[in-house]
Amino acid sequence: MVLPNGPVSTASETEVMLFRLVDEYDRHYEAAAAELSLTAAQACVLGRLEGPRRMSELAVELGCDASNVTQIVARLETLGLAQRQRHPDDRRARVVARTPRGQEVTADFEARFGFARSAIHRLSAAEQRQFGALMSKALGPELDR
Amino acid sequence: MVLPNGPVSTASETEVMLFRLVDEYDRHYEAAAAELSLTAAQACVLGRLEGPRRMSELAVELGCDASNVTQIVARLETLGLAQRQRHPDDRRARVVARTPRGQEVTADFEARFGFARSAIHRLSAAEQRQFGALMSKALGPELDR
DNA sequence: TATTGTTATACTCTATAACTATA
DNA sequence: TATAGTTATAGAGTATAACAATA
């Protein structure tokens, strides 16, 4: 459950909208994963395997402990969606990649998780640009990652 | 971990910004809770206790099972932040409310979780209105809850 | 009989600490 | 010695099923 609090008494209308936006986003994300019998974390990791990734890279990217990545990737491997191999240059390291089945599931997930797209497509092209610019400004200097 | 996937290949710039916005929101939420030794779920439930709430109400609102609410509220009770009492009119039901200490912690949490406010305050008043209107339009008819 | 909430159970996420293999 | 990853373990979120108390 990653739901934000409901609107607080001092919240502006804009804050309330932001809260709902985040809430809907997260709910749609989990629902799309569940439709494929995946947890959000599994869908999340699988989605990041555009190409072979090192375990450590994933941990940094997700901001979580390496042991956590180990477990999730192990599960994806059991499910036949990902595979670990030794890194050719550093035999301590491992690289994870999607299996062909993992590719399919990823595509399926992205098709189901249409929230971002469908939400944005309710806006005109000009509104989309405006929206992006406003989010960028709102996020401010935290953009570094 | 409720991180969305990284930008997919077909993602528009606007989608990428939305992804980052949601990501930052969730991270700040969890971090603020952790600073108070709370989990996100605990902070979430505590934040919803503006007044006495029925367990069943909370479950519906959070979109989760009642047994889940029982556990989280029980933990909040152990921590001295909330308290359950029998509903005066229906002795099957219970109402949960914050303790005075729970009030303090809630205020503290909201002060720490300044993300929404600080993000929005990077925008001018006119931009805030625009941003709110765009989010509202993007969310579309899902606003019913 | 239906509803509210709890308990028991099981699975997953997550982190910490200890460990193995490699550098 | 330091780094990459795993294993063992424990706390928490979550759902399902069975249950008690009340309606």
mmCIF file of N, CA, C and O (backbone and C1' of nucleotides) in Angstrom, chain A residues 1 54-56 66-67 70 84 92-94, chain D residues 2-10 13-14:
data_model
loop_
_atom_site.group_PDB
_atom_site.id
_atom_site.type_symbol
_atom_site.label_atom_id
_atom_site.label_comp_id
_atom_site.label_asym_id
_atom_site.label_seq_id
_atom_site.Cartn_x
_atom_site.Cartn_y
_atom_site.Cartn_z
ATOM 1 N N MET A 1 0.845 -1.197 0.000
ATOM 2 C CA MET A 1 0.000 0.000 0.000
ATOM 3 C C MET A 1 0.879 1.245 0.000
ATOM 4 O O MET A 1 1.551 1.531 0.965
ATOM 5 N N ARG A 54 23.518 -5.366 -14.734
ATOM 6 C CA ARG A 54 24.189 -5.921 -13.566
ATOM 7 C C ARG A 54 23.279 -5.816 -12.360
ATOM 8 O O ARG A 54 22.537 -4.838 -12.204
ATOM 9 N N MET A 55 23.385 -6.769 -11.467
ATOM 10 C CA MET A 55 22.579 -6.768 -10.250
ATOM 11 C C MET A 55 22.795 -5.460 -9.485
ATOM 12 O O MET A 55 21.847 -4.848 -8.988
ATOM 13 N N SER A 56 24.038 -5.056 -9.389
ATOM 14 C CA SER A 56 24.359 -3.860 -8.605
ATOM 15 C C SER A 56 23.739 -2.611 -9.219
ATOM 16 O O SER A 56 23.286 -1.721 -8.509
ATOM 17 N N ALA A 66 20.979 -4.810 -2.250
ATOM 18 C CA ALA A 66 21.316 -5.806 -3.270
ATOM 19 C C ALA A 66 20.616 -7.140 -2.997
ATOM 20 O O ALA A 66 20.184 -7.824 -3.932
ATOM 21 N N SER A 67 20.485 -7.475 -1.736
ATOM 22 C CA SER A 67 19.860 -8.763 -1.404
ATOM 23 C C SER A 67 18.406 -8.791 -1.848
ATOM 24 O O SER A 67 17.854 -9.857 -2.146
ATOM 25 N N THR A 70 18.443 -9.613 -5.500
ATOM 26 C CA THR A 70 18.708 -11.045 -5.646
ATOM 27 C C THR A 70 17.424 -11.850 -5.575
ATOM 28 O O THR A 70 17.160 -12.716 -6.418
ATOM 29 N N ARG A 84 20.095 -15.115 -15.299
ATOM 30 C CA ARG A 84 21.353 -14.535 -14.852
ATOM 31 C C ARG A 84 22.518 -15.261 -15.491
ATOM 32 O O ARG A 84 22.498 -16.485 -15.597
ATOM 33 N N ARG A 92 32.972 -11.953 -10.599
ATOM 34 C CA ARG A 92 32.153 -11.759 -9.399
ATOM 35 C C ARG A 92 30.742 -11.327 -9.801
ATOM 36 O O ARG A 92 29.768 -11.653 -9.139
ATOM 37 N N ALA A 93 30.685 -10.555 -10.843
ATOM 38 C CA ALA A 93 29.419 -9.910 -11.227
ATOM 39 C C ALA A 93 28.532 -10.823 -12.054
ATOM 40 O O ALA A 93 28.992 -11.830 -12.603
ATOM 41 N N ARG A 94 27.257 -10.465 -12.088
ATOM 42 C CA ARG A 94 26.310 -11.180 -12.926
ATOM 43 C C ARG A 94 25.475 -10.176 -13.713
ATOM 44 O O ARG A 94 25.218 -9.079 -13.250
ATOM 45 P P DA D 2 39.607 -2.442 3.055
ATOM 46 O "O5'" DA D 2 39.006 -2.774 1.623
ATOM 47 C "C5'" DA D 2 39.638 -2.240 0.455
ATOM 48 C "C4'" DA D 2 38.803 -2.575 -0.754
ATOM 49 C "C3'" DA D 2 37.315 -2.278 -0.587
ATOM 50 O "O3'" DA D 2 36.845 -1.754 -1.807
ATOM 51 C "C1'" DA D 2 37.607 -4.556 -1.097
ATOM 52 P P DT D 3 35.341 -1.234 -1.985
ATOM 53 O "O5'" DT D 3 34.749 -2.344 -2.950
ATOM 54 C "C5'" DT D 3 35.434 -2.641 -4.166
ATOM 55 C "C4'" DT D 3 34.696 -3.731 -4.884
ATOM 56 C "C3'" DT D 3 33.183 -3.550 -4.901
ATOM 57 O "O3'" DT D 3 32.737 -3.791 -6.232
ATOM 58 C "C1'" DT D 3 33.742 -5.693 -4.104
ATOM 59 P P DA D 4 31.159 -3.724 -6.595
ATOM 60 O "O5'" DA D 4 30.795 -5.263 -6.748
ATOM 61 C "C5'" DA D 4 31.253 -5.977 -7.887
ATOM 62 C "C4'" DA D 4 30.437 -7.233 -8.065
ATOM 63 C "C3'" DA D 4 28.928 -7.015 -7.971
ATOM 64 O "O3'" DA D 4 28.276 -7.776 -8.990
ATOM 65 C "C1'" DA D 4 29.634 -8.492 -6.250
ATOM 66 P P DG D 5 26.667 -7.717 -9.135
ATOM 67 O "O5'" DG D 5 26.236 -8.907 -8.175
ATOM 68 C "C5'" DG D 5 26.645 -10.227 -8.532
ATOM 69 C "C4'" DG D 5 26.368 -11.174 -7.397
ATOM 70 C "C3'" DG D 5 24.900 -11.276 -6.999
ATOM 71 O "O3'" DG D 5 24.399 -12.510 -7.506
ATOM 72 C "C1'" DG D 5 26.386 -11.294 -5.117
ATOM 73 P P DT D 6 22.961 -13.055 -7.107
ATOM 74 O "O5'" DT D 6 23.211 -13.846 -5.745
ATOM 75 C "C5'" DT D 6 24.138 -14.929 -5.740
ATOM 76 C "C4'" DT D 6 24.212 -15.563 -4.375
ATOM 77 C "C3'" DT D 6 22.875 -16.038 -3.829
ATOM 78 O "O3'" DT D 6 22.992 -17.432 -3.578
ATOM 79 C "C1'" DT D 6 24.067 -14.755 -2.209
ATOM 80 P P DT D 7 21.744 -18.284 -3.062
ATOM 81 O "O5'" DT D 7 21.843 -18.225 -1.472
ATOM 82 C "C5'" DT D 7 22.991 -18.757 -0.833
ATOM 83 C "C4'" DT D 7 22.839 -18.604 0.672
ATOM 84 C "C3'" DT D 7 21.485 -19.009 1.238
ATOM 85 O "O3'" DT D 7 21.711 -19.849 2.355
ATOM 86 C "C1'" DT D 7 22.047 -16.835 1.963
ATOM 87 P P DA D 8 20.543 -20.645 3.078
ATOM 88 O "O5'" DA D 8 20.406 -19.852 4.455
ATOM 89 C "C5'" DA D 8 21.576 -19.394 5.125
ATOM 90 C "C4'" DA D 8 21.186 -18.617 6.374
ATOM 91 C "C3'" DA D 8 19.820 -18.966 6.968
ATOM 92 O "O3'" DA D 8 19.928 -18.964 8.375
ATOM 93 C "C1'" DA D 8 19.872 -16.680 6.434
ATOM 94 P P DT D 9 18.677 -19.405 9.310
ATOM 95 O "O5'" DT D 9 18.035 -18.001 9.690
ATOM 96 C "C5'" DT D 9 18.879 -16.996 10.270
ATOM 97 C "C4'" DT D 9 18.134 -15.687 10.368
ATOM 98 C "C3'" DT D 9 16.690 -15.794 10.875
ATOM 99 O "O3'" DT D 9 16.598 -15.061 12.075
ATOM 100 C "C1'" DT D 9 16.859 -14.316 9.050
ATOM 101 P P DA D 10 15.363 -15.251 13.102
ATOM 102 O "O5'" DA D 10 14.660 -13.826 13.027
ATOM 103 C "C5'" DA D 10 15.455 -12.656 13.140
ATOM 104 C "C4'" DA D 10 14.678 -11.473 12.624
ATOM 105 C "C3'" DA D 10 13.190 -11.481 13.029
ATOM 106 O "O3'" DA D 10 12.837 -10.230 13.559
ATOM 107 C "C1'" DA D 10 13.418 -11.169 10.708
ATOM 108 P P DG D 13 3.181 -2.555 8.063
ATOM 109 O "O5'" DG D 13 2.939 -3.252 6.648
ATOM 110 C "C5'" DG D 13 3.537 -2.664 5.503
ATOM 111 C "C4'" DG D 13 3.015 -3.337 4.245
ATOM 112 C "C3'" DG D 13 1.493 -3.309 4.089
ATOM 113 O "O3'" DG D 13 1.196 -3.064 2.704
ATOM 114 C "C1'" DG D 13 2.263 -5.550 4.105
ATOM 115 P P DT D 14 -0.256 -2.740 2.274
ATOM 116 O "O5'" DT D 14 -0.861 -4.178 1.981
ATOM 117 C "C5'" DT D 14 -0.557 -4.817 0.745
ATOM 118 C "C4'" DT D 14 -1.036 -6.234 0.748
ATOM 119 C "C3'" DT D 14 -2.498 -6.429 1.125
ATOM 120 O "O3'" DT D 14 -3.302 -6.279 -0.021
ATOM 121 C "C1'" DT D 14 -1.051 -8.190 1.902
#
